Short mmCIF file of C-alpha atoms in Angstrom, two decimals:
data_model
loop_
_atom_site.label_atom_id
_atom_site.label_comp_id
_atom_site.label_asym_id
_atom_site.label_seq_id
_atom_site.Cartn_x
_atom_site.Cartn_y
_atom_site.Cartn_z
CA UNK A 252 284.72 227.99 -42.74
CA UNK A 253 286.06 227.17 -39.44
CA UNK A 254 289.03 225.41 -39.73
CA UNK A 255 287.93 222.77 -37.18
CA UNK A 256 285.09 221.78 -38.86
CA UNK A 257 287.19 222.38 -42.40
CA UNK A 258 290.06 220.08 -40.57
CA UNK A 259 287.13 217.17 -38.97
CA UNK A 260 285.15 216.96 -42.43
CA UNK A 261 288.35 216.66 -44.39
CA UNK A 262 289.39 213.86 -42.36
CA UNK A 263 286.33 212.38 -42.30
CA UNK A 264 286.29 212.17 -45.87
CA UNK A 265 289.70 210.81 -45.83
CA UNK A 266 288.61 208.09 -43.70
CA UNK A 267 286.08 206.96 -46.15
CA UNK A 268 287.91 207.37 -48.46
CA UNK A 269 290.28 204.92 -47.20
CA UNK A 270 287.80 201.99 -46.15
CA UNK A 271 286.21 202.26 -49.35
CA UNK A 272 289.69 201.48 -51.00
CA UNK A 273 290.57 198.76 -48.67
CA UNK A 274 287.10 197.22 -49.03
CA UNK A 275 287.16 197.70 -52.97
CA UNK A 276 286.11 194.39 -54.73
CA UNK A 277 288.66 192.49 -56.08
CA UNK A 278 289.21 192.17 -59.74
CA UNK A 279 288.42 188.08 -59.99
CA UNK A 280 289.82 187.35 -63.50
CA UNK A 281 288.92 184.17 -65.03
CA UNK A 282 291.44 181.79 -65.15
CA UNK A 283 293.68 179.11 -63.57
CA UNK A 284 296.52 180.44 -61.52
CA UNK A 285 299.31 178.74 -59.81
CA UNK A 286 299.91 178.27 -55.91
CA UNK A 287 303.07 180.56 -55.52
CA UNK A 288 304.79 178.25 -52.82
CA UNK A 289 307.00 180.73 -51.82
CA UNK A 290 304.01 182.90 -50.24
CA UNK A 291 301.90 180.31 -49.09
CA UNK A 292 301.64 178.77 -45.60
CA UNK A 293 299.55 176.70 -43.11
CA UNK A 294 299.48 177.42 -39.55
CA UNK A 295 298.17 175.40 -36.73
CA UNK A 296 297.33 176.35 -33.17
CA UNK A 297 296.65 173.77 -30.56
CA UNK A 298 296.15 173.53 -26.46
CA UNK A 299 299.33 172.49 -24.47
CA UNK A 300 298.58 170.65 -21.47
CA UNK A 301 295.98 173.28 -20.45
CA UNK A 302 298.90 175.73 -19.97
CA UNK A 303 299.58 177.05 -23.28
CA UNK A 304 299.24 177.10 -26.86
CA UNK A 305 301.49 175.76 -29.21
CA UNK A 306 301.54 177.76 -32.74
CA UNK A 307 303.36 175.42 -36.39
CA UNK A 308 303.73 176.13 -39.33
CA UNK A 309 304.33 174.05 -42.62
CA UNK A 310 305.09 175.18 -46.49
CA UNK A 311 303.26 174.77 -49.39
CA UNK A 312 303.88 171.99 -52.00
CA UNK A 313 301.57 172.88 -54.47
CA UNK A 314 298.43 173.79 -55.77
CA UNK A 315 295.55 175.62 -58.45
CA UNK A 316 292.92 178.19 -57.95
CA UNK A 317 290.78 178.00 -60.91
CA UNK A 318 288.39 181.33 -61.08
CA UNK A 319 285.36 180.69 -63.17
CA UNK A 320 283.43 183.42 -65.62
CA UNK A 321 280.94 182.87 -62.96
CA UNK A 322 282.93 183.03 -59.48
CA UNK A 323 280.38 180.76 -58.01
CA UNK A 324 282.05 177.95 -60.68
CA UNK A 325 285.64 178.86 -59.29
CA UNK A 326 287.88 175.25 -57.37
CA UNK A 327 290.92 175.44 -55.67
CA UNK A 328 293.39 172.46 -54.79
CA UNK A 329 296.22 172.86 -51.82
CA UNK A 330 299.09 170.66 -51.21
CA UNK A 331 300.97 170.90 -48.21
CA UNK A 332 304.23 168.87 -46.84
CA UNK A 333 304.08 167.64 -43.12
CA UNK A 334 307.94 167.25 -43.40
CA UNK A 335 308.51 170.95 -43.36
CA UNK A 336 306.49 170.93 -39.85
CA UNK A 337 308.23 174.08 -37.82
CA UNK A 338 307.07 174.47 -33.75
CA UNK A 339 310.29 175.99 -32.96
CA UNK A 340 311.87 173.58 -31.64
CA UNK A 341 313.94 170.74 -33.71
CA UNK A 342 313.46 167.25 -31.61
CA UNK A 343 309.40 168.12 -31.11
CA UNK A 344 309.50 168.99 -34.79
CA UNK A 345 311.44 165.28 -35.61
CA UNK A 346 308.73 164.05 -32.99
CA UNK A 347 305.65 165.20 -34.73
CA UNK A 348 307.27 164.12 -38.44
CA UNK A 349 307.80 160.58 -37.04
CA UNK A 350 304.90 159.11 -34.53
CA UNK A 351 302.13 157.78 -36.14
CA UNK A 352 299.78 160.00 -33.83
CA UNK A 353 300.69 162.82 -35.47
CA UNK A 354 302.19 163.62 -38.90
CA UNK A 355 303.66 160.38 -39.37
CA UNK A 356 305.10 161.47 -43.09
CA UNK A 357 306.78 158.64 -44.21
CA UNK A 358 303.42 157.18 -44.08
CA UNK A 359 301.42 160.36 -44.66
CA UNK A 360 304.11 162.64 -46.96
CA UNK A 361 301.05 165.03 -48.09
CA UNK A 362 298.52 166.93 -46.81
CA UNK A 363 295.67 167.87 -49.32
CA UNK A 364 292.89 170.16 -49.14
CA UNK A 365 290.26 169.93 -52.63
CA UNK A 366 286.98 172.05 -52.98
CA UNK A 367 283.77 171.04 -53.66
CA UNK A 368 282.09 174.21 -53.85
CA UNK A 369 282.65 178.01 -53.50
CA UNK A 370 280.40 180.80 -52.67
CA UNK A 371 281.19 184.00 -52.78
CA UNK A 372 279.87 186.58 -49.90
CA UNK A 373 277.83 189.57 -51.52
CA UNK A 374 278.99 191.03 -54.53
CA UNK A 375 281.97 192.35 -54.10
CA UNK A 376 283.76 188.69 -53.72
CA UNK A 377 286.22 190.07 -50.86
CA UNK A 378 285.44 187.14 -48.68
CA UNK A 379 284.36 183.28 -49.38
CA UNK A 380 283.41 180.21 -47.85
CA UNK A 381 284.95 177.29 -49.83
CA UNK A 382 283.90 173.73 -48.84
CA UNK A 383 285.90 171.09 -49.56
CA UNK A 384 287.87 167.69 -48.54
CA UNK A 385 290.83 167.80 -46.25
CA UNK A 386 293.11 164.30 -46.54
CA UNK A 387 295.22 164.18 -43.61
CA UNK A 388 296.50 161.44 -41.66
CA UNK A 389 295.53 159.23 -44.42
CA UNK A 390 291.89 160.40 -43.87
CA UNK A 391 289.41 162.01 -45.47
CA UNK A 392 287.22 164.08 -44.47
CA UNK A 393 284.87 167.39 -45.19
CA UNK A 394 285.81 171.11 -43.86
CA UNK A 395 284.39 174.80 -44.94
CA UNK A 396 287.34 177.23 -44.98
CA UNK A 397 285.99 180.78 -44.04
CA UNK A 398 288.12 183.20 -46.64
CA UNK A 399 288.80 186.83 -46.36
CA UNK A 400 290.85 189.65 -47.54
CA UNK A 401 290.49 188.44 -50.99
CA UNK A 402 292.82 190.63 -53.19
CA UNK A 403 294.01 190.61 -56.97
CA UNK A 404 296.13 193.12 -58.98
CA UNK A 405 298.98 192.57 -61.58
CA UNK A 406 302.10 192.09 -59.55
CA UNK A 407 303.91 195.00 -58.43
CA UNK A 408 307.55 192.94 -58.53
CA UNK A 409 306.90 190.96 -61.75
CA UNK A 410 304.33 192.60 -63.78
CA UNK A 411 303.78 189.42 -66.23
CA UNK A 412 301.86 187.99 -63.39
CA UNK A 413 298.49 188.97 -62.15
CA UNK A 414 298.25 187.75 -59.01
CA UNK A 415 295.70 187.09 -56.64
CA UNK A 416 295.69 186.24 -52.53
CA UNK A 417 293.66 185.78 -49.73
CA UNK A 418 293.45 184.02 -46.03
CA UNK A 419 291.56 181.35 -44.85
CA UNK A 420 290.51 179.29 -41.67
CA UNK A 421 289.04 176.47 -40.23
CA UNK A 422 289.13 174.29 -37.23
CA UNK A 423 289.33 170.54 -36.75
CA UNK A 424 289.07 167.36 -34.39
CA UNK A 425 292.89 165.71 -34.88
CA UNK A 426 291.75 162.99 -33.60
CA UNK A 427 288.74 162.38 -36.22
CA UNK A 428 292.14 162.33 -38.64
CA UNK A 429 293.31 159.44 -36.74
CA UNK A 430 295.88 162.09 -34.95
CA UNK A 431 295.27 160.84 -31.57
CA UNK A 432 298.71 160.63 -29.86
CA UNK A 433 298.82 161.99 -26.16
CA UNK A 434 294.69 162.99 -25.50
CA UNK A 435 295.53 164.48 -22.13
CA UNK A 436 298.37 166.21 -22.86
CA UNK A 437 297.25 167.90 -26.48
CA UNK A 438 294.23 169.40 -27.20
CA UNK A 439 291.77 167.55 -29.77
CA UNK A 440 290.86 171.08 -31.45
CA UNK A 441 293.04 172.41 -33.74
CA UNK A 442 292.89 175.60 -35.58
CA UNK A 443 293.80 175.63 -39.13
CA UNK A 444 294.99 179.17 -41.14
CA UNK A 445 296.26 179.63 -44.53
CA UNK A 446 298.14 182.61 -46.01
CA UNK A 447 298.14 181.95 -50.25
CA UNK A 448 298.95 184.24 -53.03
CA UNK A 449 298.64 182.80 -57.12
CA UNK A 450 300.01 183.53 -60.67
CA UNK A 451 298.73 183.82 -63.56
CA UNK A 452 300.52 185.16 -66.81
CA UNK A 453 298.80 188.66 -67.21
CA UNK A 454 297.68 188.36 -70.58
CA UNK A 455 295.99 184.88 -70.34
CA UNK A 456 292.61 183.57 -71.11
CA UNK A 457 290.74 180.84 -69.31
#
């Protein structure tokens, strides 16, 4: 064989073989895991003054993904603490934890995201759209997360746990939250990503 074509169809076939592993379908095991807090995040973007855009962060306080025996029957709960709000920069950061028209958290001191229903894309469950109820602000009100890169496998650094991840996004109206401070100076739209992994012991049942 020539070895140019030998070399091109050998990586060609390397190259499928490679998306076809990183677009396997993720082993969904029944069960209820637990939000591991220590890899899970929210991040916010939002429009400076028509200049910029500001990027925050904020931890995870806690949380359950509950995967069904059907995956369509699957819930998830997020908890999330304002207080740990990080732009960068400390006194913005005190600002935003303290004015009413934004996190105000010792009014507010959670941020909650429930489901209402999940549905799965295609068979292979690698990506999800999970609609639910976000309480921010002291208000409630309905968002559909768009989820991808949906991955489980027993965990490589603690292999009691079987542990699945994923991201997710969504965008918002602050001000429909009652987060209204400064309109012409910060943009209403605000875009909302997640970064979660959960545990569950390996050997567990429902």
């Amino acid at each position: 064989m020539n070895p140019y074509i030998w070399r091109r169809s050998t990586g060609l076939a390397l190259a499928a073989t490679v998306a076809t592993a990183a677009h396997a379908a993720p082993d969904l095991k029944p069960g209820t895991y637990k939000i591991d807090i220590s890899h899970t995040y929210a991040h916010f973007r939002i429009n400076h003054m028509g200049l910029s855009t500001m990027h925050g962060r904020m931890d995870a306080r806690k949380g359950t993904i509950r995967i069904g025996a059907d995956p369509a029957d699957s819930s998830m709960t997020m908890i999330f603490d304002p207080a740990s709000v990080d732009t960068g920069d400390d006194s913005r950061d005190e600002h935003l934890r303290k004015m009413d028209g934004f996190f105000h958290v010792e009014e507010y001191p959670s941020i909650t995201f429930k489901s209402t229903q999940v549905t799965f894309d295609g068979p292979d469950h690698s990506a999800a759209k999970v609609t639910g109820k976000l309480t921010l602000h002291g208000v409630t009100r309905p968002v559909t997360l768009d989820v991808d890169h949906i991955a489980c496998k027993v965990n490589p650094l603690e292999q009691s746990k079987y542990t699945c991840g994923f991201n997710a996004e969504t965008e918002i109206s602050r001000s429909a939250f009652g987060m209204d401070a400064y309109p012409k100076l910060v943009g209403d739209q605000v875009h909302l990503s997640f970064e979660v992994e959960a545990n569950k012991p390996v050997d567990s049942g429902q």
